[in-house]
PDB file of C-alpha atoms in Angstrom:
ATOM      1  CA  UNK X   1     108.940 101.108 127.929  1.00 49.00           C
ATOM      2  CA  UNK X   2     112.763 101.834 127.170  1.00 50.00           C
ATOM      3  CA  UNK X   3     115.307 100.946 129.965  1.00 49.00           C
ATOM      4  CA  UNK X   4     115.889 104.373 130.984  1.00 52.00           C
ATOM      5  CA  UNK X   5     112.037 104.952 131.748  1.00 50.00           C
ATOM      6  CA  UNK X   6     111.832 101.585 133.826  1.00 51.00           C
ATOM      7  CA  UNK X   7     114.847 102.696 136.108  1.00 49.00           C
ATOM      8  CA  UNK X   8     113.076 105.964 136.398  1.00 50.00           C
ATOM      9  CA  UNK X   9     110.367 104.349 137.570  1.00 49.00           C
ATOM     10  CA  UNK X  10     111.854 101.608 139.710  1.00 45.00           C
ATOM     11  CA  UNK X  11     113.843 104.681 141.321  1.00 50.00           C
ATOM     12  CA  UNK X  12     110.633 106.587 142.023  1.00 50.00           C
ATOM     13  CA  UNK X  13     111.878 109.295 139.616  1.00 51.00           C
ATOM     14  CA  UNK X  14     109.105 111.028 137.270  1.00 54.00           C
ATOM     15  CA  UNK X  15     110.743 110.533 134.053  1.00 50.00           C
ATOM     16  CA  UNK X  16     110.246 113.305 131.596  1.00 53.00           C
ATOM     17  CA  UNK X  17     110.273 112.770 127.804  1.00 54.00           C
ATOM     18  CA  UNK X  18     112.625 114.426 125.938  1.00 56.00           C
ATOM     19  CA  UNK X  19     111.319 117.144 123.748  1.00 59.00           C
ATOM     20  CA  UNK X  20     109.787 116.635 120.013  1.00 62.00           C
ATOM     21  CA  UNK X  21     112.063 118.187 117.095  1.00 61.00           C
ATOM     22  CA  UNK X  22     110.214 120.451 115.300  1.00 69.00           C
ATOM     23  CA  UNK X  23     109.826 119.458 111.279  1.00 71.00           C
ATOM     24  CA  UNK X  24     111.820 122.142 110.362  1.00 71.00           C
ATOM     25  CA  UNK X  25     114.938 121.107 112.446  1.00 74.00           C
ATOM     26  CA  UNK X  26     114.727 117.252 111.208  1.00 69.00           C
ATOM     27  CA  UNK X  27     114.542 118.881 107.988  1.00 68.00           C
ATOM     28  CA  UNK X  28     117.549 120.802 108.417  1.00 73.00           C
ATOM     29  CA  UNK X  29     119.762 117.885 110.000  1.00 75.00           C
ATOM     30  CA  UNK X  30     119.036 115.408 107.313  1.00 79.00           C
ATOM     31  CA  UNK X  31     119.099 117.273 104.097  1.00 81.00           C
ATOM     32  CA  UNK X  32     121.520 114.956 102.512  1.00 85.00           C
ATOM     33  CA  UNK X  33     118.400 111.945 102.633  1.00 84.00           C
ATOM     34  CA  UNK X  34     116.181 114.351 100.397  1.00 85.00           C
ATOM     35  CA  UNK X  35     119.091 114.611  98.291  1.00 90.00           C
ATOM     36  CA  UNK X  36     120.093 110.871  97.989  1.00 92.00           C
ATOM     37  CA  UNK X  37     116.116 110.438  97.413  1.00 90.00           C
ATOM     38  CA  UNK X  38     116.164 113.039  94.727  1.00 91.00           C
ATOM     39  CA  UNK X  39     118.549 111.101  92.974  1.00 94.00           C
ATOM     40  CA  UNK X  40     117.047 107.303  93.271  1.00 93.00           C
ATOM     41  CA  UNK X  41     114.081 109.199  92.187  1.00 92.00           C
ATOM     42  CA  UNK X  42     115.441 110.964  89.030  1.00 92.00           C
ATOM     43  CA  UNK X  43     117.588 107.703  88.007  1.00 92.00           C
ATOM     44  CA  UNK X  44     114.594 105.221  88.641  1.00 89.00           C
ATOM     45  CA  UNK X  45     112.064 107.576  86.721  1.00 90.00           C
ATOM     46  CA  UNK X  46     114.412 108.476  83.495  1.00 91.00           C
ATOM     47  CA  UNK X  47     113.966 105.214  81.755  1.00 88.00           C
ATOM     48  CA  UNK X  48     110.581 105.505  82.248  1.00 89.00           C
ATOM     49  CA  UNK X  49     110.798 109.089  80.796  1.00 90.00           C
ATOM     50  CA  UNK X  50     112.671 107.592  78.109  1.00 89.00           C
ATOM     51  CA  UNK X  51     109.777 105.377  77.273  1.00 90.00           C
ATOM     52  CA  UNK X  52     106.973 107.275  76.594  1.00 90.00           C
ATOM     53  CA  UNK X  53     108.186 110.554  75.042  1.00 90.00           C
ATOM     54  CA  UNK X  54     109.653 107.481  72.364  1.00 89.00           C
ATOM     55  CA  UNK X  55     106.445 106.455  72.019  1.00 89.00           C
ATOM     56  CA  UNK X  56     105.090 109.479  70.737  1.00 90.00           C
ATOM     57  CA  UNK X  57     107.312 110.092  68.458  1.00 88.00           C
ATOM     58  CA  UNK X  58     107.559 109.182  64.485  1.00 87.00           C
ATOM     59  CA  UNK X  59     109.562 105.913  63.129  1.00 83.00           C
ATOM     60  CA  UNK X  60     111.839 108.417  61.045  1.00 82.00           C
ATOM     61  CA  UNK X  61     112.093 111.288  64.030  1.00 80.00           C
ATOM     62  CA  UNK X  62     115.829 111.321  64.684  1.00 77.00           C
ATOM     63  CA  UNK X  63     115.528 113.668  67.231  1.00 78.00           C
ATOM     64  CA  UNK X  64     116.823 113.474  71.114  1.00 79.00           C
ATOM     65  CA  UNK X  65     115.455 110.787  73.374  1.00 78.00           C
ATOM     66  CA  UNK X  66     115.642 113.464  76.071  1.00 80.00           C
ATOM     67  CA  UNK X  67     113.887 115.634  74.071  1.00 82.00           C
ATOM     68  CA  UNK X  68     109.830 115.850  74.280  1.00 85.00           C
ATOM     69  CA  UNK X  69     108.059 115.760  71.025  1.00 83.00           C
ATOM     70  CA  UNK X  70     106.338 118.977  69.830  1.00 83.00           C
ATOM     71  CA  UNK X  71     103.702 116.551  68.684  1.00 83.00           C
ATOM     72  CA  UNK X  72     101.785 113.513  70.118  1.00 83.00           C
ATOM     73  CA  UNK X  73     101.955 111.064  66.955  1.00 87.00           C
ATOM     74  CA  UNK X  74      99.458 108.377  68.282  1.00 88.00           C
ATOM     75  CA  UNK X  75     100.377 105.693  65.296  1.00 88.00           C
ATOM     76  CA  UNK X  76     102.674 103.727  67.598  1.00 88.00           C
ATOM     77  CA  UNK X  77     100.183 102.410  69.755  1.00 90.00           C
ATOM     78  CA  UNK X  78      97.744 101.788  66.789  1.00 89.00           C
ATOM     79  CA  UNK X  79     100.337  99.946  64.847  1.00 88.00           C
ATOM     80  CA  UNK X  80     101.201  97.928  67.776  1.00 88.00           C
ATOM     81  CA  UNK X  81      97.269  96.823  68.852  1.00 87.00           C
ATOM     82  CA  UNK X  82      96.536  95.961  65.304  1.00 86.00           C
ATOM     83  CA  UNK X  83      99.540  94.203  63.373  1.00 83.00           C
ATOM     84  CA  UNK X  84     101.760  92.815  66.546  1.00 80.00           C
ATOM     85  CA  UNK X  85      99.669  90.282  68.038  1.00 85.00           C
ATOM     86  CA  UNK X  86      99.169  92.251  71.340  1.00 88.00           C
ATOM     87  CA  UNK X  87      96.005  91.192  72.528  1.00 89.00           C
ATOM     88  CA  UNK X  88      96.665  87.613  71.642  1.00 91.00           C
ATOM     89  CA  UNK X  89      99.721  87.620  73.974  1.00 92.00           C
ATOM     90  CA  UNK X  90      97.416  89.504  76.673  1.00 92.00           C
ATOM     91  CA  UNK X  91      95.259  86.353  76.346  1.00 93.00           C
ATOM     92  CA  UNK X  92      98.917  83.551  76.596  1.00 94.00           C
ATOM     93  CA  UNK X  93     100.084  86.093  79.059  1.00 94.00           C
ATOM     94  CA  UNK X  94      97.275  86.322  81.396  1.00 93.00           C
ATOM     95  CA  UNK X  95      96.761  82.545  81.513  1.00 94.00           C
ATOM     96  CA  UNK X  96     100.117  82.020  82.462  1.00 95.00           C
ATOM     97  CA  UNK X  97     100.169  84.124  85.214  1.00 94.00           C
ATOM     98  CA  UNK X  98      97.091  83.353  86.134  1.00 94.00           C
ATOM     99  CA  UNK X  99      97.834  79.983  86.583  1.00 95.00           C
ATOM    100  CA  UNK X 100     101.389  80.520  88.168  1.00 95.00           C
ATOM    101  CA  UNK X 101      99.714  82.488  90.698  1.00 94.00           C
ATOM    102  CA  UNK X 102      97.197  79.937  91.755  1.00 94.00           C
ATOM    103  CA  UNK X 103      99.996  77.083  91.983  1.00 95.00           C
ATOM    104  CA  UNK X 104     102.140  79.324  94.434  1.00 93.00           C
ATOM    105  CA  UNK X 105      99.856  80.292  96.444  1.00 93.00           C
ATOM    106  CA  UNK X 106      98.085  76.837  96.605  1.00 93.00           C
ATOM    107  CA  UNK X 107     101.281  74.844  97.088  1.00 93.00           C
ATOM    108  CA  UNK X 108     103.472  77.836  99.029  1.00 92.00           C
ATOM    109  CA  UNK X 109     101.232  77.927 102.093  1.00 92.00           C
ATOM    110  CA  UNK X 110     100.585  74.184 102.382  1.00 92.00           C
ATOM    111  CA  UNK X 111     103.985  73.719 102.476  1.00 91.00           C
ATOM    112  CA  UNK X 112     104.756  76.529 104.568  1.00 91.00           C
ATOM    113  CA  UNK X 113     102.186  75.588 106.849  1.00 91.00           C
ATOM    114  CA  UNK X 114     103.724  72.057 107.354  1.00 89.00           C
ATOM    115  CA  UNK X 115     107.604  72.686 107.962  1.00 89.00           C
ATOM    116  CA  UNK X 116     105.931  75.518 110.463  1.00 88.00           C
ATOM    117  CA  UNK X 117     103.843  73.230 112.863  1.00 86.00           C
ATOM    118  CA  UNK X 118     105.925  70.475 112.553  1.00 84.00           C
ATOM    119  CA  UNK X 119     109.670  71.453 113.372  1.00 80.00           C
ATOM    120  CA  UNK X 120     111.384  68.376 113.361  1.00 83.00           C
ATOM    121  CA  UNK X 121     114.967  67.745 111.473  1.00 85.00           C
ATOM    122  CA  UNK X 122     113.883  66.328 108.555  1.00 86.00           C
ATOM    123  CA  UNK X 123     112.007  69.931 108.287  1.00 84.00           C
ATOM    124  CA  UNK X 124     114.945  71.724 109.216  1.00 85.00           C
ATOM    125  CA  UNK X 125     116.676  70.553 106.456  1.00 88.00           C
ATOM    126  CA  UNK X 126     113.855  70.541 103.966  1.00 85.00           C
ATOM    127  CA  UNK X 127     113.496  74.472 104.651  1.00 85.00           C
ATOM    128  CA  UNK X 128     117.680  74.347 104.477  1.00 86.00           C
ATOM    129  CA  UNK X 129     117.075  73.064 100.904  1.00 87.00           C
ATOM    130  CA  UNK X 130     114.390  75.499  99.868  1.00 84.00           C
ATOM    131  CA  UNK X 131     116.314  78.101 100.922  1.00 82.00           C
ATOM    132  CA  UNK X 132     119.459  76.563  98.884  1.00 85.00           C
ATOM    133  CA  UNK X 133     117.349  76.537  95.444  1.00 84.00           C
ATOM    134  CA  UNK X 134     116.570  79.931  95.519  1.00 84.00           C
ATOM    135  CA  UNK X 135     120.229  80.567  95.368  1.00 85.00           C
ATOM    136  CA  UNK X 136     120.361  78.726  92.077  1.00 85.00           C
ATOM    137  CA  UNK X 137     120.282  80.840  88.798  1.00 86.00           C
ATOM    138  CA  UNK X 138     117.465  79.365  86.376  1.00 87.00           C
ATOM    139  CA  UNK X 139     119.988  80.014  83.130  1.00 88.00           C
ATOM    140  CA  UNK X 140     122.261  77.337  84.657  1.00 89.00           C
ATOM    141  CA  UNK X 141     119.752  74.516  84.104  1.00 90.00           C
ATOM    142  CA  UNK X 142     118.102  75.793  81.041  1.00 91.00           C
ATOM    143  CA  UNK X 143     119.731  73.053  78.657  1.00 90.00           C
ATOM    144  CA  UNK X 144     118.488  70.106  81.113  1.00 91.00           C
ATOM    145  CA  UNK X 145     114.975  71.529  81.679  1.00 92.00           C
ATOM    146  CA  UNK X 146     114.219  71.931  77.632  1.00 92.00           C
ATOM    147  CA  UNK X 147     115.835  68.330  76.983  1.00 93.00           C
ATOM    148  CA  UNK X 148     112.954  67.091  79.454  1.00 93.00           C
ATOM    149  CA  UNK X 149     110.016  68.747  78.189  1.00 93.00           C
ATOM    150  CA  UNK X 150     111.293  68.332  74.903  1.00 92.00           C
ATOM    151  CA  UNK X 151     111.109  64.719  75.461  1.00 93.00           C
ATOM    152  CA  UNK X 152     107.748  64.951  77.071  1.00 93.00           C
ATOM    153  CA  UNK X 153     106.089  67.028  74.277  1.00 91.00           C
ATOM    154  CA  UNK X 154     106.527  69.984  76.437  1.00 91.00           C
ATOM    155  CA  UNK X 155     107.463  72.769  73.791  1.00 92.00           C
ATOM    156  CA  UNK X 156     105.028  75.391  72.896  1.00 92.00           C
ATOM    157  CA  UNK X 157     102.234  74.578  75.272  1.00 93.00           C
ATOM    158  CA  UNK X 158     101.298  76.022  78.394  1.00 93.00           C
ATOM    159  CA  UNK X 159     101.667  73.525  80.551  1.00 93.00           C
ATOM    160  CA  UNK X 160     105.266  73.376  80.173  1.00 94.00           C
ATOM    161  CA  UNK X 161     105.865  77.115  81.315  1.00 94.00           C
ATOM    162  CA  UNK X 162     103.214  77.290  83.967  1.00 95.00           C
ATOM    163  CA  UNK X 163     104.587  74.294  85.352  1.00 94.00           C
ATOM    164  CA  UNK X 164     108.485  75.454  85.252  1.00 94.00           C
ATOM    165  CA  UNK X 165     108.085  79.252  85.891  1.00 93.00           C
ATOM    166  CA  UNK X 166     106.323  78.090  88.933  1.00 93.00           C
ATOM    167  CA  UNK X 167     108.571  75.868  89.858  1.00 91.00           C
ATOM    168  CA  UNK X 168     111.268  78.512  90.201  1.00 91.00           C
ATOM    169  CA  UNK X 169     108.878  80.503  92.143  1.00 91.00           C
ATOM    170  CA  UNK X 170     107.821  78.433  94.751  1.00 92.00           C
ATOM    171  CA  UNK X 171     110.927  78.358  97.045  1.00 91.00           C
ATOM    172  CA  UNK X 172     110.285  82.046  97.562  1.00 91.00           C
ATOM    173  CA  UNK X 173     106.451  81.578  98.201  1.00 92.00           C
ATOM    174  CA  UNK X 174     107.212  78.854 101.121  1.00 92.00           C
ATOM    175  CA  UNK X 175     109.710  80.972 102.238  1.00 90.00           C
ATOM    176  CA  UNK X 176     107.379  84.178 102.601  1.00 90.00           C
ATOM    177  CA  UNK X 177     104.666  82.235 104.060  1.00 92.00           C
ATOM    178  CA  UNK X 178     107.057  79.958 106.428  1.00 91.00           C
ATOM    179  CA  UNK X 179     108.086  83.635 107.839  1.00 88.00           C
ATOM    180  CA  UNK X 180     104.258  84.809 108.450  1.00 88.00           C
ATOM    181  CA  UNK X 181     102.598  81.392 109.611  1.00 90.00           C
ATOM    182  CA  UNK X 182     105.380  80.741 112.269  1.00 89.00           C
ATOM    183  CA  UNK X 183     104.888  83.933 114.221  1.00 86.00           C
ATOM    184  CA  UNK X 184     100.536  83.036 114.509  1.00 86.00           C
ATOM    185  CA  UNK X 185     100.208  81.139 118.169  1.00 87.00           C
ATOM    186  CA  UNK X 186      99.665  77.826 117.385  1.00 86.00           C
ATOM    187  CA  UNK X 187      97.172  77.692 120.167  1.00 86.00           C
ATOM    188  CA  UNK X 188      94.890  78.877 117.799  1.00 85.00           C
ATOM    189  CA  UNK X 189      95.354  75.548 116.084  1.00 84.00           C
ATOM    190  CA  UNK X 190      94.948  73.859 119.466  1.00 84.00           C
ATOM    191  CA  UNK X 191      91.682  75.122 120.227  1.00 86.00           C
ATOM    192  CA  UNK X 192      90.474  74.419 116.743  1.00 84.00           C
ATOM    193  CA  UNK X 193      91.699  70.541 117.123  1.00 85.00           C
ATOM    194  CA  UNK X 194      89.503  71.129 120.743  1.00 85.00           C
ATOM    195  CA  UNK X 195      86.817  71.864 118.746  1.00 82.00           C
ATOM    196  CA  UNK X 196      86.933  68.947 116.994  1.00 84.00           C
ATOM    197  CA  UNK X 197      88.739  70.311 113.334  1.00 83.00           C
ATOM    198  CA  UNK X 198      91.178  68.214 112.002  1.00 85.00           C
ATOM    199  CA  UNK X 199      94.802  69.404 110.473  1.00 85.00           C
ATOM    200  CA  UNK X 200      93.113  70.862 107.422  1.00 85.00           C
ATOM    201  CA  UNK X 201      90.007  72.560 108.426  1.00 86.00           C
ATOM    202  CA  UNK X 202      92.574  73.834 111.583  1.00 88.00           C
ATOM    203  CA  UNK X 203      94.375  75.338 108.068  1.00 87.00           C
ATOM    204  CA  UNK X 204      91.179  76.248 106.011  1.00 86.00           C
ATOM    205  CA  UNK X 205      89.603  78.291 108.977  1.00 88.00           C
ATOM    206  CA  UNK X 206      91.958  79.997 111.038  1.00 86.00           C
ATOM    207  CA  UNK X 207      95.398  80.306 109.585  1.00 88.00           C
ATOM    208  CA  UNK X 208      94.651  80.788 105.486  1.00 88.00           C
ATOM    209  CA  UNK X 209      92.017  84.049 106.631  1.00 87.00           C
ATOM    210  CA  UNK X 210      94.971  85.631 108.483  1.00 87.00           C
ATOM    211  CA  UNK X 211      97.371  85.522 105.032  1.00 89.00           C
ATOM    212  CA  UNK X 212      95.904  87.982 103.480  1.00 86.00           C
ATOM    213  CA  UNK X 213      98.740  90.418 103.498  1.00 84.00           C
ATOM    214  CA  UNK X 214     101.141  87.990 102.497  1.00 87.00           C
ATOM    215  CA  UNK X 215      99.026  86.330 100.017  1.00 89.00           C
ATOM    216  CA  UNK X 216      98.745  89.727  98.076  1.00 85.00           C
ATOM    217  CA  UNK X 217     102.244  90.092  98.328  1.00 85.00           C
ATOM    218  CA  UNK X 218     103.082  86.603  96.381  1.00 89.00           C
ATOM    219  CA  UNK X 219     100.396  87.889  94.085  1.00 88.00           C
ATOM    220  CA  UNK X 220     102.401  90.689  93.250  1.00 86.00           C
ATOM    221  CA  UNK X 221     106.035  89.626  93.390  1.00 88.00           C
ATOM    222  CA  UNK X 222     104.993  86.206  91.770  1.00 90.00           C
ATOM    223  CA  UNK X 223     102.944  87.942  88.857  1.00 89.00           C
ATOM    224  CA  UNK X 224     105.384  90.759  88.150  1.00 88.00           C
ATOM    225  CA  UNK X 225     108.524  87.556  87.545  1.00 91.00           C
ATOM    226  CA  UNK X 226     106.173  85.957  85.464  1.00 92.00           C
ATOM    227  CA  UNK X 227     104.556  88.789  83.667  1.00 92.00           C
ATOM    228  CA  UNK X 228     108.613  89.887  83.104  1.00 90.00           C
ATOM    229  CA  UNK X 229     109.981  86.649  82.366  1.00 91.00           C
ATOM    230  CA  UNK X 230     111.967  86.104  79.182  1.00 91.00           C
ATOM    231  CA  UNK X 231     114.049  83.680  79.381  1.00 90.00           C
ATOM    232  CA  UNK X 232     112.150  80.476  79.585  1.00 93.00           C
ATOM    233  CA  UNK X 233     109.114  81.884  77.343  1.00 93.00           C
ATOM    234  CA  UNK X 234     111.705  82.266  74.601  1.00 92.00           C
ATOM    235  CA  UNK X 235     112.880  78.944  74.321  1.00 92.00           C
ATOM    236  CA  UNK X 236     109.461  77.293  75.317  1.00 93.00           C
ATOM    237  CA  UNK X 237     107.154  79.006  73.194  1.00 92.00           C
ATOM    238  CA  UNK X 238     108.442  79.130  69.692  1.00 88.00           C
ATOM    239  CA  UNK X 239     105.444  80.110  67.692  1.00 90.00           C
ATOM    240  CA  UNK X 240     103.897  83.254  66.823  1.00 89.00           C
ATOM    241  CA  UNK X 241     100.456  82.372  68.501  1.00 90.00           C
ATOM    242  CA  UNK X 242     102.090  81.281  71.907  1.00 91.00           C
ATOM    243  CA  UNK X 243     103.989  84.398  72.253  1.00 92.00           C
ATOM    244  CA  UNK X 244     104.190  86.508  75.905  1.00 92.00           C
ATOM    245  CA  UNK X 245     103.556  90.396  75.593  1.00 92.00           C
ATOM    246  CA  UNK X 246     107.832  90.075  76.282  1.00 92.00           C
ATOM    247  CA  UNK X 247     107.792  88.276  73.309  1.00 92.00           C
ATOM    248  CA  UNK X 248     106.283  90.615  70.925  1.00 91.00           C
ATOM    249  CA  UNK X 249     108.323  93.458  72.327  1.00 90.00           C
ATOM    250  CA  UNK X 250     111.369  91.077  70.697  1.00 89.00           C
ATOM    251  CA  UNK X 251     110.096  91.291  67.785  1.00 87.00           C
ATOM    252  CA  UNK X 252     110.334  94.939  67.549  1.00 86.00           C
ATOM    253  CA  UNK X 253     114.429  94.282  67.193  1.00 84.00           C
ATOM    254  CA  UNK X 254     115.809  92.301  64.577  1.00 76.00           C
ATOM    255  CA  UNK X 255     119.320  92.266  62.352  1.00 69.00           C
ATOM    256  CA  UNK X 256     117.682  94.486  59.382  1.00 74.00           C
ATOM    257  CA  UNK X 257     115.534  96.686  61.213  1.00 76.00           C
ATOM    258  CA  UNK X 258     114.818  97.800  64.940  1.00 80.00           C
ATOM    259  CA  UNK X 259     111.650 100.011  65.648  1.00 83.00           C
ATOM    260  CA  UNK X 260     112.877 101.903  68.940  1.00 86.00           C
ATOM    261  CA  UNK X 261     109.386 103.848  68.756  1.00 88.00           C
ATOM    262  CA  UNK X 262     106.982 100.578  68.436  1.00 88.00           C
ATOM    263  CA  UNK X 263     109.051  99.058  71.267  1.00 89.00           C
ATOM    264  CA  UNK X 264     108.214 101.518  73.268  1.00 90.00           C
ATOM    265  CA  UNK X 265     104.564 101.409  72.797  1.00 90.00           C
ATOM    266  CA  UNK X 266     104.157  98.002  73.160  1.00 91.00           C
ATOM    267  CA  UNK X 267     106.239  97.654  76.315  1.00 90.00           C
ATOM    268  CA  UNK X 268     103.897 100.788  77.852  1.00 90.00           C
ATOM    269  CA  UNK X 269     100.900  98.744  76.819  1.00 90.00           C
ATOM    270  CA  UNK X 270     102.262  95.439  78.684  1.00 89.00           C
ATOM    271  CA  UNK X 271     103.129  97.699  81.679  1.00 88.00           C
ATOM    272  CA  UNK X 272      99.186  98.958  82.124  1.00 87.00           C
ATOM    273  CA  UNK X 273      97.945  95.488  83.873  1.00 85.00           C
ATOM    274  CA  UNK X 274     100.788  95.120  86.121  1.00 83.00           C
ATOM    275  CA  UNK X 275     100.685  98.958  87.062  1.00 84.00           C
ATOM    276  CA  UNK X 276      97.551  98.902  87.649  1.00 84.00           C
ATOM    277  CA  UNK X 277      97.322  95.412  89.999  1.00 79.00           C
ATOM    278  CA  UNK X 278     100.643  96.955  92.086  1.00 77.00           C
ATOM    279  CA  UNK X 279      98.142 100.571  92.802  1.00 81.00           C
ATOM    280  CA  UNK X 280      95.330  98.226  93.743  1.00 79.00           C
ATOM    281  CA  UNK X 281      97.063  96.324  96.077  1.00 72.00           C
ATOM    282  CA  UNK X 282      99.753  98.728  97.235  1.00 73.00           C
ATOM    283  CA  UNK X 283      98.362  98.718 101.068  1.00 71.00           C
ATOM    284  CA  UNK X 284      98.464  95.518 100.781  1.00 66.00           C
ATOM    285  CA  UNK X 285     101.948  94.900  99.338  1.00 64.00           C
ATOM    286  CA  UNK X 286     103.810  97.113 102.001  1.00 65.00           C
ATOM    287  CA  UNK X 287     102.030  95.381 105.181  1.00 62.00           C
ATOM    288  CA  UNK X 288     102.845  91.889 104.145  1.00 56.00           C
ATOM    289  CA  UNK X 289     106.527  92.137 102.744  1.00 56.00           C
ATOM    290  CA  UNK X 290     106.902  93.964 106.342  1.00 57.00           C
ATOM    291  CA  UNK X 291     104.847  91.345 108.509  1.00 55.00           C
ATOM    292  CA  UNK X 292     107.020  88.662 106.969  1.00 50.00           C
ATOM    293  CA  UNK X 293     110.389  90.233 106.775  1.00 49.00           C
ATOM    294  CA  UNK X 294     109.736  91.070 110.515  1.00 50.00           C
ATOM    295  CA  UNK X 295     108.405  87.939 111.455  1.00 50.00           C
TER     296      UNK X 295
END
């Protein structure tokens, strides 16, 4: 109840609510959104434009790239599955992720769930200094993080990536689950402890079922950085067999020859899986990046 209705109806008044504007009216008044919308949408969408009439197009067509083929020339994609190592990087790709996903969830809501239920100083300033590394760039410590795993065998194995990329992931993760997990009554976890659960099970039973919708939404964020990450793969993994599908889409430019059209393929074929995850879990996506923004 807004203010105005409760003096109404401290006042004895009968409070009438103001009338609904017709769609055609809101239209009308804010034009100028569905304008500005028209625009985010045409500048978003013309890379993506870009990208697949290019694909369909010959090595030697010199034509446009705003210009759609008169012909769908199919030898792109076939030239990409069989001689660039694509479904090899799927494989490196998928395991990375895979495994970066399971070590932010696993570690992000632990630690999230601790610095929320226990809000003492120390945790103050723990969640200070979370918050503080996300604020660090990852290019700025790129020379001392491959002088360590260089030392420790790291290079070109997937340890060494999984372990780093989710490294720079995590402060996010607690961060996202601190956010949901604080605004959940912690008498829940009172009359679990009643019941004779300890700290864990208290964890296990009543808080992890309710972080669903934030859970999906470190799945996505998390798996997109990692599916899109460059940097770190390039320096890491430094043989052919190790490469990310990011990877093999470098290899499509190099100082004697750049294939614009096999580029183009290949980077539609690495978008499919993470197009396809984002439509499954769209519902999903929205409600928890609102639930913990809000919360």
């Amino acid at each position: 109840m807004s203010k105005r209705e409760a003096a109404m109806a401290y006042s004895g008044e009968n409070y009438v609510a103001p009338p609904k504007e017709s769609p055609k009216k809101y239209v009308k008044a804010n034009w100028w959104k569905y304008i500005v919308a028209a625009l985010i949408i045409f500048v978003t969408m013309m890379p993506l434009y870009v990208l697949i009439e290019m694909s369909f197009k010959e090595p030697t067509d010199l034509a446009s790239r705003l210009t759609w083929p008169t012909y769908f020339y199919l030898g792109n994609y076939k030239s990409v599955i069989q001689n660039s190592g694509l479904l090899n990087a799927y494989k490196n790709t998928i395991i990375i992720v895979v495994s970066v996903i399971c070590i932010e969830v696993f570690a992000g809501c632990l630690a999230a769930y601790a610095l929320a239920r226990n809000r003492t100083k120390l945790n103050a300033f723990i969640r200070s200094m979370v918050l503080g590394v996300m604020m660090v760039p990852a290019v700025t410590i790129l020379a001392g993080v491959y002088s360590i795993l260089a030392k420790i065998h790291g290079i070109n194995s997937y340890w060494a990536l999984i372990f780093v990329t989710a490294a720079f992931g995590l402060p996010m993760s607690v961060y996202l689950y601190y956010n949901f997990i604080i605004a959940i009554p912690e008498a829940l976890d009172d009359a679990a402890r009643i019941d004779g659960a300890n700290r864990f099970q208290c964890f296990l039973w009543i808080i992890l079922p309710q972080l669903r919708p934030v859970t999906v939404t470190v799945v996505i964020m998390k798996g997109v950085n990692a599916w899109n990450d460059y940097l770190y793969p390039m320096y890491i993994m430094q043989t052919v067999d190790k490469y990310t599908i990011v990877l093999v889409v470098k290899q499509f430019f190099s100082e004697n020859n750049t294939n614009l059209q096999g580029a183009a393929a290949c980077c539609l074929l690495g978008m499919l899986p993470i197009i396809v995850l984002y439509i499954c879990l769209n519902k999903y996506f929205i409600k928890g990046s609102l639930d913990s923004a809000v919360k």
